CSV table of C-alpha atoms and ligand atoms in Angstrom, one decimal:
chain,number,residue,atom,x,y,z
A,920,MET,CA,1.4,-36.2,28.9
A,921,THR,CA,-0.6,-35.7,25.6
A,922,HIS,CA,-4.0,-34.1,25.6
A,923,PRO,CA,-6.7,-34.9,23.1
A,924,PRO,CA,-7.3,-31.9,20.7
A,925,VAL,CA,-10.0,-29.4,22.0
A,926,LEU,CA,-12.7,-29.5,19.4
A,927,PRO,CA,-14.1,-26.1,18.4
A,928,PHE,CA,-17.7,-25.2,19.2
A,929,VAL,CA,-19.5,-25.7,15.8
A,930,VAL,CA,-22.4,-23.5,14.7
A,931,ALA,CA,-24.1,-25.0,11.7
A,932,VAL,CA,-26.1,-22.6,9.4
A,933,ASP,CA,-28.2,-23.7,6.4
A,934,GLY,CA,-30.7,-21.9,4.3
A,935,PRO,CA,-31.8,-21.0,0.7
A,936,ALA,CA,-29.9,-18.7,-1.7
A,937,GLY,CA,-29.7,-15.0,-0.6
A,938,SER,CA,-31.0,-15.7,3.0
A,939,GLY,CA,-27.9,-14.0,4.4
A,940,LYS,CA,-26.0,-17.2,5.5
A,941,SER,CA,-22.6,-16.0,4.3
A,942,SER,CA,-22.7,-12.4,5.4
A,943,VAL,CA,-24.5,-13.0,8.7
A,944,SER,CA,-22.3,-16.1,9.6
A,945,LYS,CA,-19.1,-14.1,8.8
A,946,GLU,CA,-20.2,-11.2,11.1
A,947,VAL,CA,-21.2,-13.6,13.9
A,948,ALA,CA,-17.8,-15.3,13.7
A,949,ARG,CA,-16.0,-12.0,13.7
A,950,ARG,CA,-17.9,-10.8,16.8
A,951,LEU,CA,-17.1,-14.0,18.6
A,952,GLY,CA,-13.5,-14.2,17.5
A,953,TRP,CA,-14.2,-17.6,15.9
A,954,GLY,CA,-13.6,-19.2,12.5
A,955,PHE,CA,-15.9,-19.0,9.5
A,956,LEU,CA,-16.4,-21.6,6.8
A,957,ASP,CA,-18.4,-20.8,3.6
A,958,THR,CA,-19.0,-24.3,2.1
A,959,GLY,CA,-20.7,-22.9,-1.0
A,960,ALA,CA,-17.4,-21.3,-2.0
A,961,ALA,CA,-16.0,-24.8,-2.5
A,962,TYR,CA,-18.8,-25.9,-4.8
A,963,ARG,CA,-18.4,-22.6,-6.7
A,964,ALA,CA,-14.7,-22.9,-6.9
A,965,LEU,CA,-15.1,-26.5,-8.2
A,966,ALA,CA,-17.5,-25.2,-10.9
A,967,TRP,CA,-14.9,-22.5,-11.8
A,968,HIS,CA,-12.2,-25.2,-12.0
A,969,VAL,CA,-14.3,-27.5,-14.1
A,970,GLU,CA,-15.0,-24.6,-16.6
A,971,ALA,CA,-11.4,-23.5,-16.5
A,972,SER,CA,-10.4,-27.1,-17.4
A,973,GLY,CA,-12.6,-26.9,-20.5
A,974,VAL,CA,-14.9,-29.6,-19.1
A,975,ASP,CA,-18.7,-29.8,-19.4
A,976,THR,CA,-20.3,-29.0,-16.0
A,977,ASP,CA,-23.3,-31.0,-17.1
A,978,ASP,CA,-21.5,-34.3,-17.4
A,979,PRO,CA,-21.0,-35.9,-14.0
A,980,ALA,CA,-18.2,-38.2,-15.1
A,981,SER,CA,-16.2,-35.3,-16.5
A,982,VAL,CA,-16.9,-33.3,-13.3
A,983,ILE,CA,-15.6,-36.2,-11.2
A,984,SER,CA,-12.5,-36.4,-13.4
A,985,CYS,CA,-11.6,-32.8,-12.2
A,986,LEU,CA,-11.6,-33.6,-8.5
A,987,ASP,CA,-8.0,-34.9,-8.4
A,988,SER,CA,-6.6,-31.7,-9.8
A,989,PHE,CA,-8.9,-29.4,-7.7
A,990,ALA,CA,-6.3,-27.7,-5.5
A,991,TYR,CA,-8.7,-25.8,-3.3
A,992,ARG,CA,-7.7,-23.4,-0.4
A,993,ILE,CA,-9.9,-21.4,1.8
A,994,GLY,CA,-9.0,-19.8,5.1
A,995,THR,CA,-11.3,-19.6,8.2
A,996,ASP,CA,-10.4,-16.1,9.2
A,997,PRO,CA,-13.7,-14.1,8.9
A,998,THR,CA,-11.7,-10.8,8.5
A,999,GLY,CA,-9.4,-12.1,5.8
A,1000,TYR,CA,-11.6,-14.1,3.5
A,1001,SER,CA,-10.1,-15.4,0.3
A,1002,VAL,CA,-10.5,-18.5,-1.9
A,1003,HIS,CA,-7.8,-20.0,-4.2
A,1004,VAL,CA,-7.7,-22.8,-6.7
A,1005,GLY,CA,-4.0,-23.5,-7.2
A,1006,ALA,CA,-2.3,-20.1,-7.5
A,1007,THR,CA,-5.4,-18.3,-8.8
A,1008,ASP,CA,-7.4,-16.1,-6.4
A,1009,VAL,CA,-11.0,-16.9,-7.4
A,1010,THR,CA,-12.6,-15.0,-4.4
A,1011,HIS,CA,-14.5,-12.7,-6.7
A,1012,ALA,CA,-14.7,-14.8,-9.9
A,1013,ILE,CA,-16.8,-17.5,-8.1
A,1014,ARG,CA,-19.5,-14.9,-7.3
A,1015,GLU,CA,-20.2,-14.1,-10.9
A,1016,PRO,CA,-23.7,-15.0,-12.2
A,1017,GLY,CA,-22.0,-17.3,-14.8
A,1018,ILE,CA,-20.8,-19.6,-11.9
A,1019,SER,CA,-24.0,-19.2,-9.9
A,1020,GLY,CA,-25.8,-20.5,-13.0
A,1021,VAL,CA,-23.8,-23.8,-13.2
A,1022,VAL,CA,-22.8,-24.5,-9.6
A,1023,SER,CA,-25.9,-26.7,-8.9
A,1024,ARG,CA,-24.8,-29.1,-11.7
A,1025,VAL,CA,-21.5,-29.9,-9.9
A,1026,ALA,CA,-23.1,-29.9,-6.5
A,1027,ARG,CA,-25.6,-32.6,-7.4
A,1028,VAL,CA,-22.9,-35.2,-8.1
A,1029,PRO,CA,-22.7,-37.6,-5.1
A,1030,GLU,CA,-18.9,-38.1,-5.5
A,1031,VAL,CA,-18.4,-34.3,-5.4
A,1032,ARG,CA,-20.4,-34.1,-2.2
A,1033,THR,CA,-18.5,-36.9,-0.5
A,1034,HIS,CA,-15.2,-35.3,-1.5
A,1035,LEU,CA,-16.1,-31.8,-0.3
A,1036,ILE,CA,-17.8,-33.0,2.9
A,1037,GLU,CA,-14.6,-34.7,4.0
A,1038,LEU,CA,-12.7,-31.5,3.2
A,1039,PHE,CA,-15.2,-29.5,5.3
A,1040,ARG,CA,-14.9,-31.8,8.3
A,1041,ALA,CA,-11.1,-31.7,8.1
A,1042,ILE,CA,-11.1,-27.9,8.1
A,1043,MET,CA,-13.6,-27.8,11.0
A,1044,ALA,CA,-11.4,-30.2,13.0
A,1045,ALA,CA,-8.3,-28.1,12.3
A,1046,GLU,CA,-9.9,-24.9,13.6
A,1047,ARG,CA,-7.8,-23.5,16.5
A,1048,ARG,CA,-10.2,-20.7,17.6
A,1049,GLY,CA,-12.8,-21.5,20.2
A,1050,GLY,CA,-15.5,-22.1,17.6
A,1051,ILE,CA,-16.3,-22.1,13.9
A,1052,VAL,CA,-19.5,-21.0,12.1
A,1053,VAL,CA,-20.1,-23.2,9.1
A,1054,GLU,CA,-22.7,-22.3,6.5
A,1055,GLY,CA,-24.2,-24.0,3.5
A,1056,ARG,CA,-27.2,-26.2,2.6
A,1057,ASP,CA,-26.6,-29.5,4.4
A,1058,ILE,CA,-24.5,-28.5,7.4
A,1059,THR,CA,-27.2,-29.0,10.0
A,1060,THR,CA,-28.2,-32.3,8.6
A,1061,VAL,CA,-25.2,-34.0,6.9
A,1062,VAL,CA,-21.9,-32.2,7.5
A,1063,ALA,CA,-22.3,-31.5,11.2
A,1064,PRO,CA,-25.6,-33.0,12.4
A,1065,ASP,CA,-24.2,-33.1,16.0
A,1066,ALA,CA,-23.2,-29.5,16.1
A,1067,PRO,CA,-24.3,-27.9,19.4
A,1068,ALA,CA,-25.9,-24.9,17.6
A,1069,ARG,CA,-27.9,-25.6,14.4
A,1070,ILE,CA,-29.8,-22.8,12.6
A,1071,LEU,CA,-31.9,-22.5,9.5
A,1072,LEU,CA,-31.5,-19.0,8.3
A,1073,THR,CA,-34.3,-18.0,6.0
A,1074,ALA,CA,-36.3,-15.1,4.6
A,1075,SER,CA,-39.2,-14.7,2.1
A,1076,GLU,CA,-38.3,-15.3,-1.5
A,1077,GLU,CA,-39.3,-11.8,-2.4
A,1078,VAL,CA,-36.9,-10.3,0.2
A,1079,ARG,CA,-34.0,-12.6,-0.8
A,1080,MET,CA,-34.4,-11.7,-4.4
A,1081,ALA,CA,-34.4,-8.0,-3.6
A,1082,ARG,CA,-31.3,-8.3,-1.4
A,1083,ARG,CA,-29.4,-10.3,-4.1
A,1084,SER,CA,-30.3,-7.9,-6.9
A,1085,ALA,CA,-29.3,-4.9,-4.7
A,1086,GLU,CA,-25.8,-6.5,-4.6
A,1087,LEU,CA,-25.5,-7.2,-8.3
A,1088,VAL,CA,-25.3,-3.8,-9.9
A,1089,GLY,CA,-25.6,-3.8,-13.7
A,1090,HIS,CA,-27.6,-7.1,-13.8
A,1091,SER,CA,-31.3,-7.1,-14.3
A,1092,ALA,CA,-33.4,-7.7,-11.2
A,1093,ALA,CA,-35.6,-10.1,-13.1
A,1094,ALA,CA,-32.7,-12.3,-14.3
A,1095,THR,CA,-31.1,-12.3,-10.9
A,1096,GLY,CA,-34.4,-13.3,-9.3
A,1097,ALA,CA,-35.0,-16.0,-11.8
A,1098,GLN,CA,-31.5,-17.4,-11.3
A,1099,LEU,CA,-32.0,-17.5,-7.5
A,1100,GLN,CA,-35.3,-19.4,-7.9
A,1101,ALA,CA,-33.8,-21.8,-10.4
A,1102,ARG,CA,-30.8,-22.5,-8.1
A,1103,ASP,CA,-33.0,-23.1,-5.1
A,1104,ALA,CA,-35.2,-25.5,-7.1
A,1105,ALA,CA,-32.2,-27.5,-8.4
A,1106,ASP,CA,-30.5,-27.6,-5.0
A,1107,SER,CA,-33.7,-28.6,-3.2
A,1108,LYS,CA,-33.6,-31.9,-5.2
A,1109,VAL,CA,-30.4,-32.8,-3.5
A,1110,VAL,CA,-30.8,-31.5,0.1
A,1111,ASP,CA,-33.7,-30.1,2.1
A,1112,PHE,CA,-32.7,-26.6,3.3
A,1113,MET,CA,-36.2,-25.1,3.3
A,1114,ASN,CA,-37.5,-27.0,6.4
A,1115,ALA,CA,-35.8,-27.2,9.7
A,1116,ALA,CA,-34.7,-30.7,10.8
A,1117,ASP,CA,-35.4,-31.8,14.4
A,1118,GLY,CA,-33.5,-29.6,16.8
A,1119,VAL,CA,-32.7,-26.9,14.2
A,1120,VAL,CA,-33.7,-23.4,15.2
A,1121,THR,CA,-35.2,-21.2,12.5
A,1122,VAL,CA,-34.2,-17.6,12.2
A,1123,ASP,CA,-36.4,-15.8,9.8
A,1124,SER,CA,-34.9,-12.5,8.7
A,1125,THR,CA,-37.7,-11.3,6.5
A,1126,ASP,CA,-38.5,-8.5,8.9
A,1127,LEU,CA,-35.1,-8.1,10.5
A,1128,ASP,CA,-32.3,-5.8,9.4
A,1129,PHE,CA,-28.7,-7.2,9.1
A,1130,ASP,CA,-27.7,-6.3,12.7
A,1131,GLU,CA,-31.0,-7.7,14.1
A,1132,THR,CA,-30.3,-10.9,12.2
A,1133,VAL,CA,-26.8,-11.2,13.6
A,1134,GLU,CA,-28.1,-10.6,17.1
A,1135,ALA,CA,-30.8,-13.3,16.6
A,1136,VAL,CA,-28.1,-15.8,15.6
A,1137,LEU,CA,-25.9,-14.9,18.5
A,1138,ALA,CA,-28.9,-15.5,20.9
A,1139,VAL,CA,-29.3,-19.0,19.5
A,1140,ILE,CA,-25.6,-19.6,20.1
A,1141,ARG,CA,-25.7,-18.3,23.6
A,1142,ASP,CA,-28.6,-20.6,24.4
A,1143,ALA,CA,-26.7,-23.5,23.0
A,1144,GLN,CA,-23.7,-22.6,25.0
A,1145,VAL,CA,-25.8,-22.6,28.2
A,1146,ARG,CA,-27.4,-25.9,27.3
A,1147,THR,CA,-24.2,-27.7,26.5
A,1148,GLY,CA,-22.4,-26.2,29.6
B,402,ATP,N1,-31.2,-9.3,7.6
B,402,ATP,C1,-30.7,-8.7,6.5
B,402,ATP,N2,-31.2,-7.5,6.2
B,402,ATP,C2,-30.7,-6.9,5.0
B,402,ATP,N3,-29.8,-7.4,4.2
B,402,ATP,C3,-29.3,-8.6,4.5
B,402,ATP,C4,-29.8,-9.3,5.7
B,402,ATP,N4,-29.1,-10.5,5.7
B,402,ATP,C5,-28.3,-10.5,4.6
B,402,ATP,N5,-28.4,-9.3,3.9
B,402,ATP,C6,-27.8,-9.0,2.6
B,402,ATP,O1,-28.4,-9.9,1.6
B,402,ATP,C7,-27.4,-10.2,0.7
B,402,ATP,C8,-27.3,-11.7,0.5
B,402,ATP,O2,-26.7,-12.3,1.6
B,402,ATP,P1,-25.6,-13.4,1.6
B,402,ATP,O3,-24.8,-13.3,0.3
B,402,ATP,O4,-25.0,-13.5,2.9
B,402,ATP,O5,-26.7,-14.7,1.4
B,402,ATP,P2,-26.4,-16.2,1.2
B,402,ATP,O6,-27.4,-16.9,1.9
B,402,ATP,O7,-25.0,-16.5,1.6
B,402,ATP,O8,-26.6,-16.4,-0.3
B,402,ATP,P3,-26.0,-17.5,-1.3
B,402,ATP,O9,-26.4,-18.8,-0.8
B,402,ATP,O10,-26.7,-17.2,-2.6
B,402,ATP,O11,-24.5,-17.3,-1.4
B,402,ATP,C9,-26.1,-9.5,1.1
B,402,ATP,O12,-26.0,-8.3,0.4
B,402,ATP,C10,-26.3,-9.3,2.6
B,402,ATP,O13,-25.6,-8.2,3.0
B,403,LIG,N1,-23.4,-27.0,1.8
B,403,LIG,C1,-23.6,-26.7,0.5
B,403,LIG,C2,-23.2,-25.4,0.1
B,403,LIG,C3,-23.4,-25.1,-1.2
B,403,LIG,N2,-23.9,-26.0,-2.1
B,403,LIG,C4,-24.0,-25.7,-3.5
B,403,LIG,O1,-23.2,-24.6,-3.8
B,403,LIG,C5,-23.9,-23.6,-4.4
B,403,LIG,C6,-23.4,-22.2,-4.0
B,403,LIG,O2,-23.6,-22.0,-2.6
B,403,LIG,P1,-23.7,-20.5,-2.0
B,403,LIG,O3,-24.0,-20.8,-0.6
B,403,LIG,O4,-22.4,-19.9,-2.3
B,403,LIG,O5,-24.8,-19.9,-2.8
B,403,LIG,C7,-25.4,-23.8,-4.0
B,403,LIG,O6,-26.3,-23.3,-4.9
B,403,LIG,C8,-25.4,-25.3,-4.0
B,403,LIG,O7,-25.6,-25.8,-5.3
B,403,LIG,C9,-24.3,-27.2,-1.6
B,403,LIG,O8,-24.8,-28.1,-2.4
B,403,LIG,N3,-24.1,-27.5,-0.3
């Protein structure tokens, strides 16, 4: 007798740049023994691939022409996170300010979003751990609107800018802050990740430290597990 595949418990996390989505979601997944999917990494890796192909990131048709050759690989193990495009390990390269500065241009192209959203859903469906924490900008609303736990992780702009510039040693705090603001402004034209959609729980980490934020997210997940039996 064949059994239908057991679907993982999906935790959808959205929020603005520097709100802690990636670091907090990864730690939550690690503590639960679940998978972790950073969807922003795919948009970043595509921006990297477009630039490496010598193509203008500002030209939608050229960006679309790079999709067929975009050999993207990401694992869902929160303890062994790495991102590849073909044979190249781009895990660190995609975090560079140069990529942060152009990623919104590729992310605004509807064909890109359709392509990557399909990929994210396939990765989620293939997850063999009990659950998967998926973070991005449109996970609670577009990628996984039926997820049992949906969270908007936010923090004041001032705090997000300070956290991001503490990470980027050697870059000016003013330039880092300006880039974060510009990216949020560009991304907000495509998806709304500043306001919680119906049924989405807001976790505001402005006055929480990292561990308190992880605990707050875990509490939302526990509530959702009780609710969904
Ligand atoms: N509650 C917190 N208290 C202190 N630092 C935090 C907190 N949450 C996250 N951080 C730190 O803030 C920085 C930004 O977090 P992270 O990269 O996870 O944000 P993000 O939302 O994924 O950003 P982006 O969308 O730009 O990739 C990291 O250095 C992270 O360790
Ligand atoms: N679901 C998503 C995730 C990301 N983006 C775009 O990718 C950029 C990088 O994302 P990070 O989370 O790594 O900062 C982001 O600025 C968006 O342009 C997206 O559109 N949808």
